[in-house]
mmCIF file of C-alpha atoms in Angstrom:
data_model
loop_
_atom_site.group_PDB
_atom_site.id
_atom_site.type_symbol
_atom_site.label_atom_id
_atom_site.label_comp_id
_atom_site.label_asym_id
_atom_site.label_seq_id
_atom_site.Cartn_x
_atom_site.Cartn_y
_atom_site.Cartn_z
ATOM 1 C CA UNK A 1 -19.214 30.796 -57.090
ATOM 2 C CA UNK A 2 -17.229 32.618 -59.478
ATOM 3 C CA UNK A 3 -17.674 35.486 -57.912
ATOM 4 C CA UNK A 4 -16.347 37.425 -55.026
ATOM 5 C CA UNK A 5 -16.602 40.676 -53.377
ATOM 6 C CA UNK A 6 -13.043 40.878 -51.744
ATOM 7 C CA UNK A 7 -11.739 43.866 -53.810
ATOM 8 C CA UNK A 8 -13.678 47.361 -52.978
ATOM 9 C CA UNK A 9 -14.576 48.883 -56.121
ATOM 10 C CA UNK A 10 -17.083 51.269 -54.647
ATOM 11 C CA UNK A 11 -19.833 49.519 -57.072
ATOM 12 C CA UNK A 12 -19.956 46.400 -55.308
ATOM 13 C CA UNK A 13 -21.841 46.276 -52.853
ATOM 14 C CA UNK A 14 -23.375 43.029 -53.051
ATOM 15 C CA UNK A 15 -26.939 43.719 -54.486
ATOM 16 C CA UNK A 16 -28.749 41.226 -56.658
ATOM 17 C CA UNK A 17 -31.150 43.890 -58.400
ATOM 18 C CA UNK A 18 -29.395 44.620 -61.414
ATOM 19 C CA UNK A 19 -27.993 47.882 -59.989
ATOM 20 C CA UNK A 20 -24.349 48.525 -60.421
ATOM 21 C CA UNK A 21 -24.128 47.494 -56.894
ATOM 22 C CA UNK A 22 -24.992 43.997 -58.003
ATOM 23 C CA UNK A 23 -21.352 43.468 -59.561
ATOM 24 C CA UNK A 24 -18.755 40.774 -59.009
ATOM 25 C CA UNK A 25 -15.406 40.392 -59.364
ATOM 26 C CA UNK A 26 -14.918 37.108 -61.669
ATOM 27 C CA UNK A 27 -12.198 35.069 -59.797
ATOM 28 C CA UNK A 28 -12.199 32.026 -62.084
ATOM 29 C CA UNK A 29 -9.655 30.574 -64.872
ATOM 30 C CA UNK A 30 -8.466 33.212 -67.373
ATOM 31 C CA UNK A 31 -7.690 30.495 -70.543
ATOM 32 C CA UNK A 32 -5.812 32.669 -72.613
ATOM 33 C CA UNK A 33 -4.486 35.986 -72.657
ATOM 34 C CA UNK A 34 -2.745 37.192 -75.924
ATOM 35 C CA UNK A 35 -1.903 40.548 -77.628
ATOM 36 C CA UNK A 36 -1.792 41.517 -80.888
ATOM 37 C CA UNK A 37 1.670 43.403 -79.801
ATOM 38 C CA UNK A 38 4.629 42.739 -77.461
ATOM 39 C CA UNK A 39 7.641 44.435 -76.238
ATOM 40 C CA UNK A 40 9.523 41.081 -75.858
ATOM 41 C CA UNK A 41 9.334 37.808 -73.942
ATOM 42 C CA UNK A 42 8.250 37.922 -70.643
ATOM 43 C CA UNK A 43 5.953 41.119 -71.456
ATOM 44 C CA UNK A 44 3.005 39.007 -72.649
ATOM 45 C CA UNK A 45 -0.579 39.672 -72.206
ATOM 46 C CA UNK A 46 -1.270 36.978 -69.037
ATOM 47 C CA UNK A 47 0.722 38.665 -67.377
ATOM 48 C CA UNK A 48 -2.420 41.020 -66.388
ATOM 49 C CA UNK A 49 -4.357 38.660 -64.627
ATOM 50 C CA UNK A 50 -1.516 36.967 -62.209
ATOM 51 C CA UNK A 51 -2.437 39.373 -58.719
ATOM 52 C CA UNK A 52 1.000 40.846 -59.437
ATOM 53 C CA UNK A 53 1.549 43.968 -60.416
ATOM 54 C CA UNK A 54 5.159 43.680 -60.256
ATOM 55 C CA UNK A 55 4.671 41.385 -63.759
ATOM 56 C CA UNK A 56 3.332 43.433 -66.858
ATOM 57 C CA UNK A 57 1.906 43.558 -70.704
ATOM 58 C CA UNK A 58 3.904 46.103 -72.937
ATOM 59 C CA UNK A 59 3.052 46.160 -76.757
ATOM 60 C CA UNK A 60 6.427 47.123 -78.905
ATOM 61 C CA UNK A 61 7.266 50.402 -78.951
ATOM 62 C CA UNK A 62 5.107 52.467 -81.700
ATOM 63 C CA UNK A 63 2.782 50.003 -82.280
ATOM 64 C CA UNK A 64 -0.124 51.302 -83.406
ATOM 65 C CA UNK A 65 -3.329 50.398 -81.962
ATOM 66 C CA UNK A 66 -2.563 46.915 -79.740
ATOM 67 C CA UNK A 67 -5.330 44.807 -78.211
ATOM 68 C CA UNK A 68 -5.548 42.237 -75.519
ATOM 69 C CA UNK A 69 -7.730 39.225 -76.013
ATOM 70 C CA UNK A 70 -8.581 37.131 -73.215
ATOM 71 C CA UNK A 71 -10.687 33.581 -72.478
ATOM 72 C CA UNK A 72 -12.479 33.202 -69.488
ATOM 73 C CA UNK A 73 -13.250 29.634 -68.544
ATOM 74 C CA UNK A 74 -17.033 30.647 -67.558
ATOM 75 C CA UNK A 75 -19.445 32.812 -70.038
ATOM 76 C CA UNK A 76 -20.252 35.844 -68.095
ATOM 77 C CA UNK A 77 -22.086 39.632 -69.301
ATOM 78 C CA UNK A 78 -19.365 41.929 -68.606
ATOM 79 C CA UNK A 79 -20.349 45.256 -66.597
ATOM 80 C CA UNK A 80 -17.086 46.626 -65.599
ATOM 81 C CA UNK A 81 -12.923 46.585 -65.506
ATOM 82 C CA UNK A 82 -10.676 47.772 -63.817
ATOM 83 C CA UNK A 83 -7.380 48.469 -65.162
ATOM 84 C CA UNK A 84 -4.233 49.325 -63.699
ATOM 85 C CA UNK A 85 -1.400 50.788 -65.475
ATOM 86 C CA UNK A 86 2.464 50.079 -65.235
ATOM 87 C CA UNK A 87 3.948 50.958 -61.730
ATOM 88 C CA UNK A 88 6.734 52.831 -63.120
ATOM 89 C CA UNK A 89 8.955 53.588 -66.441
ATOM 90 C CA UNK A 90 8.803 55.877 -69.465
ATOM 91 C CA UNK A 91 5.459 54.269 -71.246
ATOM 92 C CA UNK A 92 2.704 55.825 -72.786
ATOM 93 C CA UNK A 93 0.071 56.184 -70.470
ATOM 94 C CA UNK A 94 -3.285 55.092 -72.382
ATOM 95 C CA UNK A 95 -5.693 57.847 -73.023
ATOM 96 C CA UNK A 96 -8.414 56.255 -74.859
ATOM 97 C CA UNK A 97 -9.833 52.575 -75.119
ATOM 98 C CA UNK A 98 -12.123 50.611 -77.268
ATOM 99 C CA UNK A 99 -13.979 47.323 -75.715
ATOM 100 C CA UNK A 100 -15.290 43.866 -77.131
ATOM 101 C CA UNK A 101 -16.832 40.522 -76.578
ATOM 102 C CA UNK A 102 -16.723 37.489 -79.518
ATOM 103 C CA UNK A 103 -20.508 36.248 -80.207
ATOM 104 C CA UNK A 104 -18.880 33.621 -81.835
ATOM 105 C CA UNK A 105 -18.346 34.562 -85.258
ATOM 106 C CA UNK A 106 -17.308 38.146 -84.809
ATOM 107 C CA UNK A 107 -16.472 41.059 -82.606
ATOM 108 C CA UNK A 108 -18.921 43.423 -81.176
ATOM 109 C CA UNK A 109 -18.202 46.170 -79.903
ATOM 110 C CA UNK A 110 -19.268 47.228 -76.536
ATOM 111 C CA UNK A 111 -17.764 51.112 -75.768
ATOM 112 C CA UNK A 112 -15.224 53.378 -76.106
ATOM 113 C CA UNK A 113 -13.891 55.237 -72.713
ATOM 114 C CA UNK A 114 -11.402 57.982 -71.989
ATOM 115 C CA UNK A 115 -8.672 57.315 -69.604
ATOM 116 C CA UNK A 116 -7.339 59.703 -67.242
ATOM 117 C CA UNK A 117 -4.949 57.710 -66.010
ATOM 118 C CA UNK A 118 -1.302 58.276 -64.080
ATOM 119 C CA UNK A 119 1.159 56.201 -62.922
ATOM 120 C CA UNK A 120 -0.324 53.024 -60.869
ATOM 121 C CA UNK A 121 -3.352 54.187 -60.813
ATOM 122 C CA UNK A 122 -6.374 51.998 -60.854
ATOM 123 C CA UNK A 123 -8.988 52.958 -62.977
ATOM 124 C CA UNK A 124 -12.770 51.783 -62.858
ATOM 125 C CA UNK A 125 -14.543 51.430 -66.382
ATOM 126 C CA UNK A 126 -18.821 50.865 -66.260
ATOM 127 C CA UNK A 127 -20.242 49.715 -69.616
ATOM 128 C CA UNK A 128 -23.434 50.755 -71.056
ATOM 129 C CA UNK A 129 -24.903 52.893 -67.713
ATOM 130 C CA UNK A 130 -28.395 53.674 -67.514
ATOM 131 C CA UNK A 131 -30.047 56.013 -64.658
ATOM 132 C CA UNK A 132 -33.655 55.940 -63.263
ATOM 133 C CA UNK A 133 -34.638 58.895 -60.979
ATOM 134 C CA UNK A 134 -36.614 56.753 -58.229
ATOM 135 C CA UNK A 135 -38.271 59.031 -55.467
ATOM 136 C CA UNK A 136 -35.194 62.128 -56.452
ATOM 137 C CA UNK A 137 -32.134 59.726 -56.086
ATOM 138 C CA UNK A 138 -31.015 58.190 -58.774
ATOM 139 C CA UNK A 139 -30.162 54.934 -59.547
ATOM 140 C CA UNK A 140 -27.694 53.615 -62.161
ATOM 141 C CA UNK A 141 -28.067 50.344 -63.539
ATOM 142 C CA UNK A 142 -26.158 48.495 -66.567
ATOM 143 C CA UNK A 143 -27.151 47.590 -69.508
ATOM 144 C CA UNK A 144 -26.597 43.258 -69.755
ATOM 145 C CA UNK A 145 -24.606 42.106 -73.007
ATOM 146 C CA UNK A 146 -24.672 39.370 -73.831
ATOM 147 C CA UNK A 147 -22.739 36.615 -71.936
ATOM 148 C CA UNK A 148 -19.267 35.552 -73.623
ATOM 149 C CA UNK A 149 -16.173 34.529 -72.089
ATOM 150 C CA UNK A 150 -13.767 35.927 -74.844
ATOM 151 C CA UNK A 151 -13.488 39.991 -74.444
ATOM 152 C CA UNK A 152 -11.038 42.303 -76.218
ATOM 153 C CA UNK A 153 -9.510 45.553 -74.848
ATOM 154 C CA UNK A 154 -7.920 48.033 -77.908
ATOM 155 C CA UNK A 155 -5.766 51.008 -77.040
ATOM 156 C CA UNK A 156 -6.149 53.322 -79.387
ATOM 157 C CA UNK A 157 -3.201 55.556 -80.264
ATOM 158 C CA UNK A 158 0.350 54.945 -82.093
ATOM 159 C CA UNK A 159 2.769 55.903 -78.884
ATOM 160 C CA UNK A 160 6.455 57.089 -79.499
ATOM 161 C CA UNK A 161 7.346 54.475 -76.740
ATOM 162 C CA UNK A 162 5.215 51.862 -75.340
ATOM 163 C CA UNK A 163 1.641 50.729 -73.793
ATOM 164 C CA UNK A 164 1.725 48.920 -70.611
ATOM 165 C CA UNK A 165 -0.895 47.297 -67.896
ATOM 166 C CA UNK A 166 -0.114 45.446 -65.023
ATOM 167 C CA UNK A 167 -3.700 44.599 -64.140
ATOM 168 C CA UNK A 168 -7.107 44.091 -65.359
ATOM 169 C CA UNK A 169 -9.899 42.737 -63.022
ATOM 170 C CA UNK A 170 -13.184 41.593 -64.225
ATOM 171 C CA UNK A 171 -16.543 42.334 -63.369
ATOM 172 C CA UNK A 172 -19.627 40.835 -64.605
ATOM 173 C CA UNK A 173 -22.795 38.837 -63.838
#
């Protein structure tokens, strides 16, 4: 399986019922990983998906709007990520995000979210949430895109130094 339930993202509960507690953590290849901006060598976009945080993606400084492609060796429809920002440093923390998948001839976009993000902090983004009030609790479910294994993350902003992340995880069915 390509998916695994070792990291606790308080969705994932192991539920196969469509709920947001039906969510894995893809743990298979990432084929590429490239950004449309880069600090320098040894700052490239991969560099996100190695397990070490130590190891980061920074766009240049002032660049304006960057993105991060990336290839996953398996198609999957994505329902969450989790991003981490850089562990220390004067960067730009990011504020505001835009999110993609390729359908093969073009990009689609999937949402926009709002970061409130500080230093090393993990932050957990759902896509496309939908709630159903079943006997007064209620349940939250996402919406399924369509599968794709090539997604694109776009910080939106022009910062007077740079963007960084040391992680993104995955989630998906």
């Amino acid at each position: 399986s390509i998916y695994t339930d070792r990291y606790n993202t308080g969705y994932n509960k192991g539920k196969t019922d469509g709920s947001i507690n039906s969510m894995k953590e893809y743990t298979g290849n990432v084929i590429s990983a490239t950004a449309s901006s880069i600090y320098d060598t040894g700052y490239e976009a991969i560099n996100c998906f190695n397990s070490n945080t130590g190891s980061i993606w920074s766009s240049a400084v002032g660049a304006t709007n960057p993105a991060i492609d990336f290839v996953l060796s398996q198609e999957i429809s994505l329902r969450s990520l989790i991003l981490r920002g850089r562990l220390d440093a004067p960067t730009e923390m990011i504020t505001l995000a835009r999110f993609y998948y390729w359908n093969g001839s073009s990009w689609i976009y999937i949402d926009t979210k709002r970061f409130n993000q500080s230093i090393d902090e993990q932050q957990v983004y759902l896509f496309a949430v939908t709630t159903e009030n079943k006997n007064g609790q209620y349940v939250y479910y996402l919406n399924d895109f369509p599968k794709s294994n090539t997604f694109r993350i776009q910080i939106v902003g022009s910062p007077t130094r740079a963007f960084c992340l040391s992680t993104i995880k995955v989630f998906g069915k």
